[in-house]
Structure formats: structure tokens, C-alpha cells
Coordinates of C-alpha atoms and ligand atoms in Angstrom, one line a residue:
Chain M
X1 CA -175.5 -166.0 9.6
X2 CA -172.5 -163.7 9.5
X3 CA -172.0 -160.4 7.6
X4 CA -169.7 -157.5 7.9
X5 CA -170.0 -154.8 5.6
X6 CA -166.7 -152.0 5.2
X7 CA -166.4 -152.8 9.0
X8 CA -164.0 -150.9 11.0
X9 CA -162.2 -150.4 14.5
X10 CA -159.7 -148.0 15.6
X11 CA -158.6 -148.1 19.4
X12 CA -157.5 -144.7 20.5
X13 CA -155.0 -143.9 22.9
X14 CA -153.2 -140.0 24.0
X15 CA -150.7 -140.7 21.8
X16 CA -151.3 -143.8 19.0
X17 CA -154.2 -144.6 16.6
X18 CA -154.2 -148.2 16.1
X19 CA -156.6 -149.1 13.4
X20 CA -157.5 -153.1 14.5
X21 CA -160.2 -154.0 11.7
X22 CA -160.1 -151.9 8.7
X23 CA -162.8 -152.3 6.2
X24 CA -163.8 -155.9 6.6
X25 CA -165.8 -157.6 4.7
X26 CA -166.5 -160.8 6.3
X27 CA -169.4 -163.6 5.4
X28 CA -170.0 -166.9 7.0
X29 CA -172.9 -169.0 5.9
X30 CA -174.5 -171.5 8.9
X31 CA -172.8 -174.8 9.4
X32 CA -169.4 -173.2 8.0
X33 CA -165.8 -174.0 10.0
X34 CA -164.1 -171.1 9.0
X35 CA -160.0 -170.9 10.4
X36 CA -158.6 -167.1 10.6
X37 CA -154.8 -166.9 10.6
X38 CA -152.4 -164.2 10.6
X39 CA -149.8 -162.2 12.2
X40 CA -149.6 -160.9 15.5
X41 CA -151.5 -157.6 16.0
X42 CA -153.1 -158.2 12.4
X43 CA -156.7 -157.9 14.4
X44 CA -157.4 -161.3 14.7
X45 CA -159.2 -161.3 18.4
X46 CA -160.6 -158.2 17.9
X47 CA -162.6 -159.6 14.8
X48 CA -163.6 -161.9 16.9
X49 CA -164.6 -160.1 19.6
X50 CA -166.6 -157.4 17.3
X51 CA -168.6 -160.7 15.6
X52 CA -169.3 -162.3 19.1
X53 CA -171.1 -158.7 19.6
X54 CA -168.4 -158.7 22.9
X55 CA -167.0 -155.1 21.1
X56 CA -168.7 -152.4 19.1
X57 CA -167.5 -150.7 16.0
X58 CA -166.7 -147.9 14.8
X59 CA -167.7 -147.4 11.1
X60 CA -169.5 -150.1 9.1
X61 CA -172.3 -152.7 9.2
X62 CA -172.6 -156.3 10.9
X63 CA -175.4 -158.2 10.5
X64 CA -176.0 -161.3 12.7
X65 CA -178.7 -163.7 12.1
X66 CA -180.3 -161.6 9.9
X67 CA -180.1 -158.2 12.2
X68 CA -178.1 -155.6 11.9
X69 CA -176.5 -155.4 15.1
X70 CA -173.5 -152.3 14.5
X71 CA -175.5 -150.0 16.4
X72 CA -176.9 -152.2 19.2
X73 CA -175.7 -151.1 23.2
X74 CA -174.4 -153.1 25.9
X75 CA -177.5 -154.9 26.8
X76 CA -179.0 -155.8 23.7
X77 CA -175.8 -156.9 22.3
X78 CA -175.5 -159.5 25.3
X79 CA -179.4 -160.3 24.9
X80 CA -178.2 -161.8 21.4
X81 CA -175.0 -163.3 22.4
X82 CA -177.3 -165.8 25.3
X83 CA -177.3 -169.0 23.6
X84 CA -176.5 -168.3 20.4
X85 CA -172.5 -167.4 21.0
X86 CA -170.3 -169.2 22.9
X87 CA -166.6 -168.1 23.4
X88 CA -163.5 -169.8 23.8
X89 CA -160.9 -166.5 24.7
X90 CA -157.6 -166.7 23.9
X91 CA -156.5 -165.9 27.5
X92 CA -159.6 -167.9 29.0
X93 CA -161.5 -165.1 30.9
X94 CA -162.2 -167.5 33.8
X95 CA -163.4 -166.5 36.6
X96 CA -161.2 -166.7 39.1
X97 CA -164.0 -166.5 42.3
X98 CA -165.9 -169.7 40.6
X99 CA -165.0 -173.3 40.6
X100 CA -164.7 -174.9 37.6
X101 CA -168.3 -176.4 38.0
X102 CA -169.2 -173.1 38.3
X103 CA -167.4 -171.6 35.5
X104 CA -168.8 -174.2 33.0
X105 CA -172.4 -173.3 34.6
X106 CA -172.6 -169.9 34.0
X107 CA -173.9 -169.8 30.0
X108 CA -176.7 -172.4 31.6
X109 CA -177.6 -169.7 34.3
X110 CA -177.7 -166.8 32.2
X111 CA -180.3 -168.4 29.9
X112 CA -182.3 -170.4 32.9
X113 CA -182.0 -173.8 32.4
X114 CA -183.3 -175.9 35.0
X115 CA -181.4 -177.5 37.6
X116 CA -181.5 -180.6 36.4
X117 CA -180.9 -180.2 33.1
X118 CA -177.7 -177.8 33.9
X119 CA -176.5 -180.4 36.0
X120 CA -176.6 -183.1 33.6
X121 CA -174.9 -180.7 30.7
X122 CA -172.2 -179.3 33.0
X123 CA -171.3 -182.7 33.9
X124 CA -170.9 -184.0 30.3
X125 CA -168.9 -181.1 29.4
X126 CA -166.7 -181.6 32.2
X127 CA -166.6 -185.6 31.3
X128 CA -166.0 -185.1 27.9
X129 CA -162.8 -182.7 28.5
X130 CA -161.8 -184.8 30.9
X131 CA -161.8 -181.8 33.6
X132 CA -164.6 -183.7 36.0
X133 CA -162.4 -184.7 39.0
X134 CA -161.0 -180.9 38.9
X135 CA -164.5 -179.4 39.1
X136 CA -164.4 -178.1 42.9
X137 CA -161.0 -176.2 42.4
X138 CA -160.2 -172.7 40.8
X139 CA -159.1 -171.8 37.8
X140 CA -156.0 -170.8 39.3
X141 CA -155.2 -174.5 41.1
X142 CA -154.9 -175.5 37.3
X143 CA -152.5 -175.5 34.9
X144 CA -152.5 -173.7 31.9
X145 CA -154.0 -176.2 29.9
X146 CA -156.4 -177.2 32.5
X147 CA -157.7 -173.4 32.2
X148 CA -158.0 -174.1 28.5
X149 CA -160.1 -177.2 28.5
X150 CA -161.9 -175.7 31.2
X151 CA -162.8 -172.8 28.6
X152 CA -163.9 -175.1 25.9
X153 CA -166.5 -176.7 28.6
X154 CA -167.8 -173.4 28.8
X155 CA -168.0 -172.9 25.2
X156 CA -169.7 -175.4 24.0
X157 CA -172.2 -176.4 27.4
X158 CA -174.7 -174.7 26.1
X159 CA -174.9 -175.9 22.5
X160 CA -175.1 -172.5 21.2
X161 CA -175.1 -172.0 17.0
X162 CA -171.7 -170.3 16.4
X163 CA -168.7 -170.8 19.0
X164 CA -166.1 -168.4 18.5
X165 CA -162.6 -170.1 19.5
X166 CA -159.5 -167.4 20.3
X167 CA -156.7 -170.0 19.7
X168 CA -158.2 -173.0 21.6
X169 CA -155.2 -175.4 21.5
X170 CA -152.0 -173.0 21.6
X171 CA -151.4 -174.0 25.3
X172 CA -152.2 -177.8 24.6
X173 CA -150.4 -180.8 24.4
X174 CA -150.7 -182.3 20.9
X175 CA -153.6 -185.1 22.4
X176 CA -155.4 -182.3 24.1
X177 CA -155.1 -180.1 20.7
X178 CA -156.4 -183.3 18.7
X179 CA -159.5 -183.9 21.5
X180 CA -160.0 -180.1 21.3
X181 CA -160.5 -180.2 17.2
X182 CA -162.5 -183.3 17.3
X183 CA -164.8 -182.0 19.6
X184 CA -165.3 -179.0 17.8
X185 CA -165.5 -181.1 14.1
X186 CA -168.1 -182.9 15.6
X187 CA -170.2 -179.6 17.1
X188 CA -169.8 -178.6 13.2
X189 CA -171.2 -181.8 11.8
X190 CA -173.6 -181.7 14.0
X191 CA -174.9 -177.6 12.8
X192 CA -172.7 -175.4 14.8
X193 CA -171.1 -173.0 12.9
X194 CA -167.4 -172.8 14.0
X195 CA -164.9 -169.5 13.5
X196 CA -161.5 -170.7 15.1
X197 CA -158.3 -168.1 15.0
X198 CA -155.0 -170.6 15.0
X199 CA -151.3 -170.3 14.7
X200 CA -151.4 -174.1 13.2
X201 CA -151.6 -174.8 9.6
X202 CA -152.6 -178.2 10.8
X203 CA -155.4 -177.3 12.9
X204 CA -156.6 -174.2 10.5
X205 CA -156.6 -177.2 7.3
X206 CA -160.0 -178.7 9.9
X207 CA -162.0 -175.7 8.9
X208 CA -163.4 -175.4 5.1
X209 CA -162.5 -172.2 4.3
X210 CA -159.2 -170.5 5.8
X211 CA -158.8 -166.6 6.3
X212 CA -155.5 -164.5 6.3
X213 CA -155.9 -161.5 8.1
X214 CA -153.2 -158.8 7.8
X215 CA -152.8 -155.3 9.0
X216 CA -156.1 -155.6 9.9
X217 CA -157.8 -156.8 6.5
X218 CA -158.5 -159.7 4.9
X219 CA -156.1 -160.5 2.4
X220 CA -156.6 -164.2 1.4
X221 CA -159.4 -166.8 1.5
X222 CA -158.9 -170.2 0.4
X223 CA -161.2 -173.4 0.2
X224 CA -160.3 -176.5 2.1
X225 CA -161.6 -178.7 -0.4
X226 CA -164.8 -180.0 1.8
X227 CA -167.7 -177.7 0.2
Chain U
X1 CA -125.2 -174.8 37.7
X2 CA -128.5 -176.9 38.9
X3 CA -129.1 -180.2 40.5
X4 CA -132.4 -181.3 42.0
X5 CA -132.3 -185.1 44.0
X6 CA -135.9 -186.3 44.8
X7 CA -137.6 -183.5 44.2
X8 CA -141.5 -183.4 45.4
X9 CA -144.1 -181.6 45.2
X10 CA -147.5 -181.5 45.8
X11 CA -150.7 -179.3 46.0
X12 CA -152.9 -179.7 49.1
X13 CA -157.1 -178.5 49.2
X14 CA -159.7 -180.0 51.1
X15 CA -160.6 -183.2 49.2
X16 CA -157.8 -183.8 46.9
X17 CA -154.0 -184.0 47.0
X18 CA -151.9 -183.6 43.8
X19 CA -148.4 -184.6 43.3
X20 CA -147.1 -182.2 40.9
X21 CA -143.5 -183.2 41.0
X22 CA -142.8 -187.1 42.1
X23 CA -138.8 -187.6 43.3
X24 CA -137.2 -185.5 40.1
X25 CA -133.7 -185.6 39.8
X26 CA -133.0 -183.0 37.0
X27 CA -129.2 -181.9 36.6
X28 CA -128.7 -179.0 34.0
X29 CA -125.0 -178.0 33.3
X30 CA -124.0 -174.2 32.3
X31 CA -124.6 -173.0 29.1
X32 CA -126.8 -175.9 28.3
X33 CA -130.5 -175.2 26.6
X34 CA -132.6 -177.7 27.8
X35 CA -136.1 -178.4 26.1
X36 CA -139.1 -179.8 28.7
X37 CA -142.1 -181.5 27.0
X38 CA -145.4 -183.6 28.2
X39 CA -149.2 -183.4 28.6
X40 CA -151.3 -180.8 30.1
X41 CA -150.9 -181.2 33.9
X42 CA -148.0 -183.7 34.0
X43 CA -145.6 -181.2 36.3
X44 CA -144.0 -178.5 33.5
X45 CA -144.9 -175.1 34.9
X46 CA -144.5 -176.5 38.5
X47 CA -140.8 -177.5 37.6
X48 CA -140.0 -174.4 36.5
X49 CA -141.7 -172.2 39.1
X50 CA -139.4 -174.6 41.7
X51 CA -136.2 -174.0 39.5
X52 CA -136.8 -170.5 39.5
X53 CA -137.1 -170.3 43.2
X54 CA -140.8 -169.1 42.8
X55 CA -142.2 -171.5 44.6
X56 CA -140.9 -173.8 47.2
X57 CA -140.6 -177.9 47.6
X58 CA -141.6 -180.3 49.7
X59 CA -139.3 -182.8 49.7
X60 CA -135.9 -183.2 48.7
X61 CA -133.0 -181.4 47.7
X62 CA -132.3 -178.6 45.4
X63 CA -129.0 -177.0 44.5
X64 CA -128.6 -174.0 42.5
X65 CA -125.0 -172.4 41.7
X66 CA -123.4 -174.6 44.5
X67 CA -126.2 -173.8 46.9
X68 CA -128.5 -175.9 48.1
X69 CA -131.3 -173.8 48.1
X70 CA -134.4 -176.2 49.3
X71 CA -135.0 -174.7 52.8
X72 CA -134.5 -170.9 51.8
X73 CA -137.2 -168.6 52.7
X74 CA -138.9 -166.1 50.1
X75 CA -136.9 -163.4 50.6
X76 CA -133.3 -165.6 50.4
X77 CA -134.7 -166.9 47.0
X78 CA -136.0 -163.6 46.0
X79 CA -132.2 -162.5 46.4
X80 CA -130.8 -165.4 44.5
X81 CA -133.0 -165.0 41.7
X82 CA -132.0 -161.2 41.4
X83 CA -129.6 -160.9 38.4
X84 CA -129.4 -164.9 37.9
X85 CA -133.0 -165.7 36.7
X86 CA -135.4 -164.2 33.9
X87 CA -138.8 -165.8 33.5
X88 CA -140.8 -165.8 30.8
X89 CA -144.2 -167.1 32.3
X90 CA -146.9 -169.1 30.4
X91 CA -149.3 -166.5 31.6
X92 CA -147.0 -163.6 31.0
X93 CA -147.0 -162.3 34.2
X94 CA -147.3 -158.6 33.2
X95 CA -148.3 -155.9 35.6
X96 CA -151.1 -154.4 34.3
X97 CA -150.9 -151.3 36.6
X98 CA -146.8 -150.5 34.3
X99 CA -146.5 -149.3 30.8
X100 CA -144.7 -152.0 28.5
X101 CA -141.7 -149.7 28.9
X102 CA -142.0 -150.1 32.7
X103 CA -142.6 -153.9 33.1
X104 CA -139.2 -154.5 31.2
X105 CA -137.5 -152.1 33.2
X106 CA -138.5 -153.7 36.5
X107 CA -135.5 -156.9 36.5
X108 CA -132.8 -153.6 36.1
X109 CA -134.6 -151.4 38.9
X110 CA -134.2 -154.7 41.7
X111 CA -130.6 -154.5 40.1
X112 CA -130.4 -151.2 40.9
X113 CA -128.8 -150.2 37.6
X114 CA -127.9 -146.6 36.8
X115 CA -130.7 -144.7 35.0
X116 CA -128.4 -144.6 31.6
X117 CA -127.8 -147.9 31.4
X118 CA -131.5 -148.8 32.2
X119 CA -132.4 -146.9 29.7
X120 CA -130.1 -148.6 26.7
X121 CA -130.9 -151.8 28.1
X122 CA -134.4 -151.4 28.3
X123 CA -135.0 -149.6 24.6
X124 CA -132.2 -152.8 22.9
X125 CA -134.7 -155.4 24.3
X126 CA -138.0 -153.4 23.3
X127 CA -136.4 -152.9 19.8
X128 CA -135.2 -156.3 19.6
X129 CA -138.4 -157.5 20.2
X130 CA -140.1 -155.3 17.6
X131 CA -142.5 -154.0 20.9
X132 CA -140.9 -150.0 20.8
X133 CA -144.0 -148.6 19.0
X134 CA -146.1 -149.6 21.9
X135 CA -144.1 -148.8 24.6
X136 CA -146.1 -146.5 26.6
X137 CA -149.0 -148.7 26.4
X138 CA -150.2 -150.9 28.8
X139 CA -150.8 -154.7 29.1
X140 CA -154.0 -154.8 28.5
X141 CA -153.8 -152.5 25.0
X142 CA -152.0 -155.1 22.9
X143 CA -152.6 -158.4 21.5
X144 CA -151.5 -161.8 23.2
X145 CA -148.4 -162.1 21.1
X146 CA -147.2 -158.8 21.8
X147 CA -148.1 -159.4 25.3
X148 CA -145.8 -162.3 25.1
X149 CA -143.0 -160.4 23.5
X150 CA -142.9 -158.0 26.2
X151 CA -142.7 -160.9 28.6
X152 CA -139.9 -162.2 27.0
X153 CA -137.9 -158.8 26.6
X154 CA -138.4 -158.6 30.1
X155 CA -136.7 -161.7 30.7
X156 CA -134.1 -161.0 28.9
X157 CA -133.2 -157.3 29.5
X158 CA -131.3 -158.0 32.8
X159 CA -129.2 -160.7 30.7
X160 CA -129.3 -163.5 33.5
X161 CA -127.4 -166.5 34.0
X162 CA -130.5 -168.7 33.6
X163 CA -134.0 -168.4 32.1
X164 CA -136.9 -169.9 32.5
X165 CA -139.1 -170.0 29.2
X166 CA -142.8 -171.5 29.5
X167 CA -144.4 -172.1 26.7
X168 CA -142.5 -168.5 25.1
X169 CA -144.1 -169.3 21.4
X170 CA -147.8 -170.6 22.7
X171 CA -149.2 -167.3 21.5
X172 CA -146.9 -166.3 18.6
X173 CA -147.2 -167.0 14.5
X174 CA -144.4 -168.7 13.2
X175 CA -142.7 -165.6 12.5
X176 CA -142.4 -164.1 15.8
X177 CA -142.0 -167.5 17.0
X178 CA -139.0 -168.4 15.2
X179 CA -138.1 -165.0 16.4
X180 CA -138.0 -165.6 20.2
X181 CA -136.0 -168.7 19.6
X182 CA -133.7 -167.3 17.8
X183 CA -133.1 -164.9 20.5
X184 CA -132.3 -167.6 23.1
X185 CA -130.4 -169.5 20.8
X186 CA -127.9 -166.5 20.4
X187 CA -128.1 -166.1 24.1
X188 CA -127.1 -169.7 24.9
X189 CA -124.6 -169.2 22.4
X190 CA -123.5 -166.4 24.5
X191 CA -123.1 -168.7 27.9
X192 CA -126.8 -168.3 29.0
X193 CA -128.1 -171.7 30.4
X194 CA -131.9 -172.2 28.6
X195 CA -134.9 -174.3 30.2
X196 CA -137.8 -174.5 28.2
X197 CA -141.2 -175.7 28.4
X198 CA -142.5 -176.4 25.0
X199 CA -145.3 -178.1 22.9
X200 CA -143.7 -177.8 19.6
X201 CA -141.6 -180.5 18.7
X202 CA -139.9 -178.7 16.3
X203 CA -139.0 -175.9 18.7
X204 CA -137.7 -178.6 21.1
X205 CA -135.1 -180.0 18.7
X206 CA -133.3 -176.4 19.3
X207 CA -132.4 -177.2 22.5
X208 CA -129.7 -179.6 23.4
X209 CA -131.0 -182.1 25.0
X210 CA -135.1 -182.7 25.6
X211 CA -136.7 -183.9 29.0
X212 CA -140.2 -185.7 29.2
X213 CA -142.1 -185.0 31.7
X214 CA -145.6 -187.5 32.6
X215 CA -147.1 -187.4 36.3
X216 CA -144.4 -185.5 37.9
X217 CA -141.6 -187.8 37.1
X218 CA -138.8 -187.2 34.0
X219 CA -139.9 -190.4 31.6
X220 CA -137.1 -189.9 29.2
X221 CA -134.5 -187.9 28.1
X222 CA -132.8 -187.5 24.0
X223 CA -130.0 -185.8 23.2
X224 CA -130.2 -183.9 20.5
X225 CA -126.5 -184.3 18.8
X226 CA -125.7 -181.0 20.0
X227 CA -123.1 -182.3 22.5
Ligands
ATP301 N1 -151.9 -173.9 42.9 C1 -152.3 -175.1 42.7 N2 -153.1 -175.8 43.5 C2 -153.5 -177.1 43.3 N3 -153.0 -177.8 42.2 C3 -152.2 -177.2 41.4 C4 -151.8 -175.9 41.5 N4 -150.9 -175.5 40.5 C5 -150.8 -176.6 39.7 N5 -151.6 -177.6 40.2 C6 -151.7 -179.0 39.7 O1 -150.4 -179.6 39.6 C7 -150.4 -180.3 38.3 C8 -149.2 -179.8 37.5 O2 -149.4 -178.5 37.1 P1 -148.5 -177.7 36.1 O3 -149.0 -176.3 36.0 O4 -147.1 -177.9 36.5 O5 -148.7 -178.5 34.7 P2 -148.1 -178.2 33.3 O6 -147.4 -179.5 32.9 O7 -147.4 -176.9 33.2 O8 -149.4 -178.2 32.3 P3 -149.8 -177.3 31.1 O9 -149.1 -177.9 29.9 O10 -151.3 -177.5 31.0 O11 -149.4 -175.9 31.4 C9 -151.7 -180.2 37.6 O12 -152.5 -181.3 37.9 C10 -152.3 -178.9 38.3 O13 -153.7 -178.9 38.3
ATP302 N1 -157.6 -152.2 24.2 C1 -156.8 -151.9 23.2 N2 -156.3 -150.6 23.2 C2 -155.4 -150.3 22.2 N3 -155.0 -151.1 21.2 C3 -155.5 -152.3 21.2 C4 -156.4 -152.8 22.2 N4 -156.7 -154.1 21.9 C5 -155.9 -154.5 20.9 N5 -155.2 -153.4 20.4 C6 -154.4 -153.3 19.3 O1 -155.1 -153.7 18.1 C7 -154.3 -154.5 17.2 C8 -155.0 -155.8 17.0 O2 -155.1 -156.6 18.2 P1 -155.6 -158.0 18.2 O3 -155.7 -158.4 19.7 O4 -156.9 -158.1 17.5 O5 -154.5 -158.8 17.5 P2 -154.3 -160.4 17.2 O6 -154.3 -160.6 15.7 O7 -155.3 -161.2 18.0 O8 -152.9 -160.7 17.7 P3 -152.3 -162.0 18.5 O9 -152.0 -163.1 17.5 O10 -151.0 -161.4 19.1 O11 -153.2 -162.4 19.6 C9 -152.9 -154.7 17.9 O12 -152.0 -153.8 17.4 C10 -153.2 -154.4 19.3 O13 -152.1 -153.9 20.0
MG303 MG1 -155.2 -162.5 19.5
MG304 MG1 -147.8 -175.2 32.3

């Protein structure tokens, strides 16, 4: 579903080259839960965003479902992205002008889902993170967790086939962490292929394959055991 | 060096009223480090932001250094906190409009410190917290670890009686992590008083004594056989 070829990203400022991603190679099969660990700075959110077609690249090949994608612009990039990614940012990326409703909504919108139907899906999101009698307020009449959970509604609302989750449980209680990995075990079980950056060792050991990135490369894979 | 006596506080919109804080009585001594845990939502940030003299009360009394402090206006608490109180937000707090160099800089410039001094200061904190490199780069041009390393070398530049840590290691790998704490350990060695809000037991236990928060109220407290 996934494939990077000699992949690469350098950010350039006046002064600094920072080379983020530096010849990845990068493969993830459908229905895998793959954990990506590492240091920070070691190009761990910008892999991310580069796979969720959110950032281009500057050398190399990505092929998503079966396209090559590397040289794609803005709007066919997010044509792709429309129910088949859904995001999870490590800082949230709420936004702030929305309710929370609103916020969960917004994938449903985008890809024109009746009324009905959005309504019933944004509700059970909302249930199921246990966010629903915070639904009228703003992102910024919650707490930092709050925000989080609010961002995993949004991620997963519209069922798309690979979520891509930017440390989803670093500003969560250990119940909220476990609720967070069981709900995305279960996406996984259920099809959904998973790619989850983590600080935890715990949380990284849900996934079947683990990644270490480093200095912008991957440096170690090992299996979990569950293939 | 603080004492709070039935200390409320609660949020007000249009259909719902939340009671952040619920008649806290929280008493921290000088030169202790004092660890703050509980679920998402239960009061944490809100504690802090009302210790810090960020944000105001509702009810009940609050004395910091000898004062009682409750019924000061913005700019009397924006005095106090001058040279007394570093934060280090949960959401960092960075000014994305200042180079890194700049936002740790600000605490000296309200302290009106000479230029030469500002300038040792500022380059032993950015050092210390291995951030120099990226020093005329702005917020948005790092990763959310070094984001939150700049946020705490801000805290700290100014060396303040008291600071505030929420959540300082949410966003850090266990490196950098054990980095930060080691850094307010050896301040609170040094006569700093610590508050931190934490999810990681382990970081808890380096604190002297840890407070549970649930709904707003303190539900217990441990020592931890540091005293
Ligand atoms: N500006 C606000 N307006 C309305 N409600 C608020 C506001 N800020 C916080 N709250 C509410 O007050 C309660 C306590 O919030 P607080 O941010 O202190 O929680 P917390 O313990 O820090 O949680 P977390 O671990 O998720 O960061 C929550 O229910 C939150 O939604
Ligand atoms: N917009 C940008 N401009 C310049 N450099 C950037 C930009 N975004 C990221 N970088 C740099 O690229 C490198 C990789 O950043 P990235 O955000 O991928 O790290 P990360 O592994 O997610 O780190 P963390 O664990 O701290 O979140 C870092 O050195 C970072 O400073
Ligand atoms: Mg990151
Ligand atoms: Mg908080």
C-alpha cells in the first residue's frame, strides 16, 4: 500500500540545510500496524507527513496504493488523501474557529456524506472518545488531552484505510492512552492499516513491526512476533 | 512560599459550567519539587495557570511569597511573576513571530537585564538544552521536542524562584526526557521550588512528594522518602 524508494527531504533555510528524510526506503503492506520510534529531530513527523501526501519530496519515489505519487501537486495529492488518510498530528491541527462537532465533521464534508449519515458517524466518534458532552465548545475551552481525543475522532470518523497517528497518546493519561491503542488495535483488526510514531516502548510493542529512525534513516526494523 | 485555601474555579459558556478547581488547599514549601498527576481534564493545567498567576480564581484564597495574591489584577500578577515564575507550558507557548534565540531571551528583556549578561544567559540555556544549532530558526522550523526544549530553556534562563512544568517530557524520547529532569532536579537542588504536571509515573517519583488530582479536588498525596 506503502512504498518509498531512496526517498529524501531537505528543508532549507538562509543559513542551515537540514536533511529530514534521507534515502528512505520504507514498505508497508495493507492491514500492517507498523510503530516508528526515534530521537528527537530524527524525521519522524516529517515521514509522516511526506507518506500522508500532506508534504512533497525532494528526490526519490513514493508509491501509494499502487501510484506513484512523488511528483503529484497540491490538489491531487489532497484528491488522494480524501478518505483514504486520516491524520492524527502530533500537535492536533484543530481548528480553532470550529466546535468540536465540527472539527470531527470535517473529513465527512470533504468527501460528501450525507447528513444523516455524518451525523450518526460524528456522534459515534464523539461517544466512543468520550468527547460528546464537549461537542459545542472550541478546541481551545479543552484541555490538552481533550484536544487529543478530539483529534483521534477526527482520524478515524471517516473509516479511511491507513490513519497516520503523530504520537496519539503523549499528552494522555495512562486510561486515555490505553482507550486510544484499543481503539486503534481494533481499526487494525478490522483492515485499517495503522503507522503510529511513539515515545512508548509499551505502546510501539501494539504494532507488528517497529521502526527506528535516526538521523533521518531507518536504522532498525524488528518483528513483534504477531505475523 | 505558596498556600491556596478553597481554591475554585470554574469555566462559564452558554450551556455548560465546568468546575475546573473544586475548594483546593495546596501548600508547597520552598525548595520543594512537587509532582501533580490525574486524568485528562481533572484540573492539572488549570492549577498551574492559577499558581502562576496566569489566570485568576473564583473563589478563595491564594497566597504566594507572603502575599495573598487572589484579588490582584493582571498587571499586579504580571509584576509578581517577573523574575519569580518560569513556565513551561503543555502547549509550549512559543511565539512564532521570535527566533528560538529570541523567545528565550524574552523572561531577561522584562527583567531588564544588561545586554552582556542576556547574552551568557541566553547562549548557557540554548547550549544546555542542546537547541544552539537552531537558534536563529523559528518555532515553526523544528520538531515538537525541540519545540519543547526551547520552552523549557526559556523557563529556565531567568533562573526563577518557582517553575511551573506541564507535561515538560510529553513530547521528548527518553533521552531528552531524562534530560529535562535532570535539569530541574539540579535546579531544586539549587533552592528552586518545582511543580510539575506529569503522566509518567516514573518521572513523578523524582519529585518529593506527588499530588493527585480527580474533578478539581487533590484525592491524595505520597511522599516520596525524600523528606
Ligand atoms: N478556557 C476554558 N473554557 C472552558 N473550559 C475549560 C477551559 N480550559 C479548561 N477547561 C475545562 O476545565 C477542565 C480542566 O482543564 P485542565 O486543562 O486543567 O485539565 P488537565 O488536567 O490539564 O488535562 P490534560 O491532562 O488533558 O491536559 C476540563 O474539563 C477542561 O475542558
Ligand atoms: N519547516 C521546517 N523548516 C526547517 N526545518 C524543519 C522544518 N520542519 C522540521 N524541520 C527539521 O527537520 C528535522 C526533522 O523534524 P521532524 O519534525 O520530522 O522530527 P521528529 O522526529 O518528529 O521529532 P520530535 O520527536 O521532536 O517530534 C528536525 O531537525 C527539524 O528541526
Ligand atoms: Mg515529531
Ligand atoms: Mg493539561
Amino acid at each position: 500500500i506503502i512504498q518509498t524508494s531512496n526517498l529524501t527531504k531537505i528543508y532549507r533555510t538562509e543559513e542551515i540545510e537540514t536533511t529530514a528524510l534521507n534515502n528512505v526506503n520504507f514498505k508497508v503492506e495493507e492491514g500492517e500496524f507498523v510503530s516508528i520510534m526515534g530521537p528527537s529531530g530524527c524525521g519522524k513527523s516529517t515521514l509522516l507527513n511526506v507518506v500522508g501526501l500532506i508534504d512533497t519530496i525532494d528526490n526519490g519515489e513514493y508509491s501509494f496504493l499502487g501510484k506513484e505519487v512523488s511528483k503529484f501537486n497540491e490538489r491531487q495529492r489532497a484528491n488522494v488523501r480524501k478518505g483514504n488518510i486520516g491524520f492524527i498530528f502530533q500537535s492536533f491541527n484543530l481548528i480553532d474557529e470550529l466546535t468540536v462537532y465540527e472539527n470531527v465533521e470535517l473529513p465527512l464534508l470533504y468527501l460528501k456524506t450525507p447528513a444523516a449519515e455524518r451525523k450518526e458517524k460524528v456522534n459515534a466518534a464523539l461517544e466512543r472518545m468520550e468527547i460528546m458532552h464537549r461537542r459545542n465548545h472550541f478546541p481551545q475551552q479543552l484541555s490538552g488531552g481533550q484536544q487529543q481525543r478530539v483529534a483521534v475522532a477526527r482520524a478515524v470518523v471517516a473509516n479511511p484505510k491507513v490513519i497516520l497517528a503523530d504520537e496519539p497518546t503523549g499528552n494522555l493519561d495512562s486510561k486515555n492512552g490505553d482507550e486510544v491503542m484499543s481503539i486503534l488495535t481494533q481499526l487494525n483488526e478490522g483492515g485499517t492499516t495503522i503507522i503510529m510514531v511513539t515515545h512508548s516502548p509499551t505502546y510501539a510493542e501494539y504494532g507488528n513491526r517497529v521502526v527506528h529512525l535516526f538521523d533521518g534513516k531507518i536504522v532498525t526494523e524488528n518483528l513483534n512476533g504477531k505475523f
